[in-house]
Amino acid sequence: GKESSQDEQGAAAIYTTQMDDHLGTVAVQHREVQGHESETFRAYFKQGLIYKKGGVASGMKHVETNTYNIQRLLHVKGKKNVVAGEV
């Protein structure tokens, strides 16, 4: 996501190449930038996309897990391919 660290972005790139190798290097990869996704990408998610704050806990980042009864404010856009992001 747009708030991911360089370590997280690097890990995603590594996992992408590992998955490509596992699939016999026949997969086609596309990079999508959060907030500027193509219509084709958004169409894969028939019920829409919801981006929530958070992430994976690491030595650099603390993440609360199993937190309930949270009120969220979402910014929703789109009519056919809906995208919602936590404000």
CSV table of C-alpha atoms in Angstrom, one decimal:
chain,number,residue,atom,x,y,z
A,1,GLY,CA,0.0,0.0,0.0
A,2,LYS,CA,0.9,3.6,-0.2
A,3,GLU,CA,2.1,3.7,3.4
A,4,SER,CA,4.2,0.5,3.2
A,5,SER,CA,7.9,0.7,4.2
A,6,GLN,CA,10.7,0.1,1.8
A,7,ASP,CA,11.3,-3.3,3.6
A,8,GLU,CA,7.6,-4.3,2.9
A,9,GLN,CA,7.9,-3.1,-0.7
A,10,GLY,CA,11.1,-5.1,-1.2
A,11,ALA,CA,9.5,-8.2,0.3
A,12,ALA,CA,6.5,-7.9,-2.0
A,13,ALA,CA,8.9,-7.7,-5.0
A,14,ILE,CA,10.8,-10.8,-3.8
A,15,TYR,CA,7.6,-12.8,-3.3
A,16,THR,CA,6.4,-11.8,-6.7
A,17,THR,CA,9.5,-13.1,-8.4
A,18,GLN,CA,9.4,-16.3,-6.3
A,19,MET,CA,5.8,-16.9,-7.3
A,20,ASP,CA,6.7,-16.2,-10.9
A,21,ASP,CA,9.5,-18.8,-10.7
A,22,HIS,CA,7.1,-21.3,-9.1
A,23,LEU,CA,4.6,-20.8,-11.9
A,24,GLY,CA,7.3,-21.5,-14.5
A,25,THR,CA,8.0,-17.8,-15.4
A,26,VAL,CA,4.8,-17.6,-17.6
A,27,ALA,CA,2.9,-15.3,-15.3
A,28,VAL,CA,2.4,-11.6,-16.4
A,29,GLN,CA,3.0,-9.1,-13.7
A,30,HIS,CA,1.4,-5.6,-13.5
A,31,ARG,CA,2.1,-3.0,-10.9
A,32,GLU,CA,-0.8,-0.9,-9.6
A,33,VAL,CA,-0.4,2.2,-7.5
A,34,GLN,CA,-2.8,2.6,-4.6
A,35,GLY,CA,-5.3,5.3,-5.3
A,36,HIS,CA,-4.6,5.1,-9.1
A,37,GLU,CA,-5.7,1.6,-9.9
A,38,SER,CA,-6.7,0.7,-13.4
A,39,GLU,CA,-10.4,-0.1,-14.2
A,40,THR,CA,-9.2,-3.6,-15.2
A,41,PHE,CA,-7.7,-4.2,-11.7
A,42,ARG,CA,-10.7,-2.8,-9.9
A,43,ALA,CA,-13.0,-5.0,-12.0
A,44,TYR,CA,-11.4,-8.1,-10.4
A,45,PHE,CA,-13.0,-7.2,-7.1
A,46,LYS,CA,-16.7,-7.4,-7.9
A,47,GLN,CA,-17.8,-6.3,-4.4
A,48,GLY,CA,-15.2,-3.4,-4.4
A,49,LEU,CA,-12.0,-2.7,-2.6
A,50,ILE,CA,-11.6,-1.4,1.0
A,51,TYR,CA,-8.2,-0.1,2.1
A,52,LYS,CA,-7.8,-0.2,5.9
A,53,LYS,CA,-5.0,1.2,8.0
A,54,GLY,CA,-2.7,-1.2,9.6
A,55,GLY,CA,-0.1,-3.7,8.5
A,56,VAL,CA,2.2,-6.4,9.7
A,57,ALA,CA,4.0,-6.0,13.0
A,58,SER,CA,7.8,-5.9,12.8
A,59,GLY,CA,10.7,-4.4,14.7
A,60,MET,CA,9.9,-1.1,13.1
A,61,LYS,CA,6.1,-1.1,13.3
A,62,HIS,CA,3.6,-1.9,16.1
A,63,VAL,CA,0.2,-3.2,15.0
A,64,GLU,CA,-2.8,-3.8,17.3
A,65,THR,CA,-4.5,-7.1,16.6
A,66,ASN,CA,-8.0,-8.3,17.6
A,67,THR,CA,-9.3,-4.8,18.2
A,68,TYR,CA,-13.1,-4.7,18.1
A,69,ASN,CA,-15.8,-2.1,18.2
A,70,ILE,CA,-13.8,0.4,16.1
A,71,GLN,CA,-15.6,3.2,14.3
A,72,ARG,CA,-14.1,3.9,10.9
A,73,LEU,CA,-14.6,6.8,8.4
A,74,LEU,CA,-14.3,5.6,4.8
A,75,HIS,CA,-13.9,7.6,1.7
A,76,VAL,CA,-15.9,5.8,-1.0
A,77,LYS,CA,-15.6,6.5,-4.7
A,78,GLY,CA,-16.8,4.9,-7.9
A,79,LYS,CA,-20.1,3.5,-9.2
A,80,LYS,CA,-19.3,0.4,-11.1
A,81,ASN,CA,-15.9,-0.6,-9.5
A,82,VAL,CA,-16.1,0.8,-6.0
A,83,VAL,CA,-13.1,1.7,-3.9
A,84,ALA,CA,-13.2,2.7,-0.2
A,85,GLY,CA,-10.2,3.9,1.8
A,86,GLU,CA,-10.0,4.4,5.6
A,87,VAL,CA,-9.6,8.1,6.4
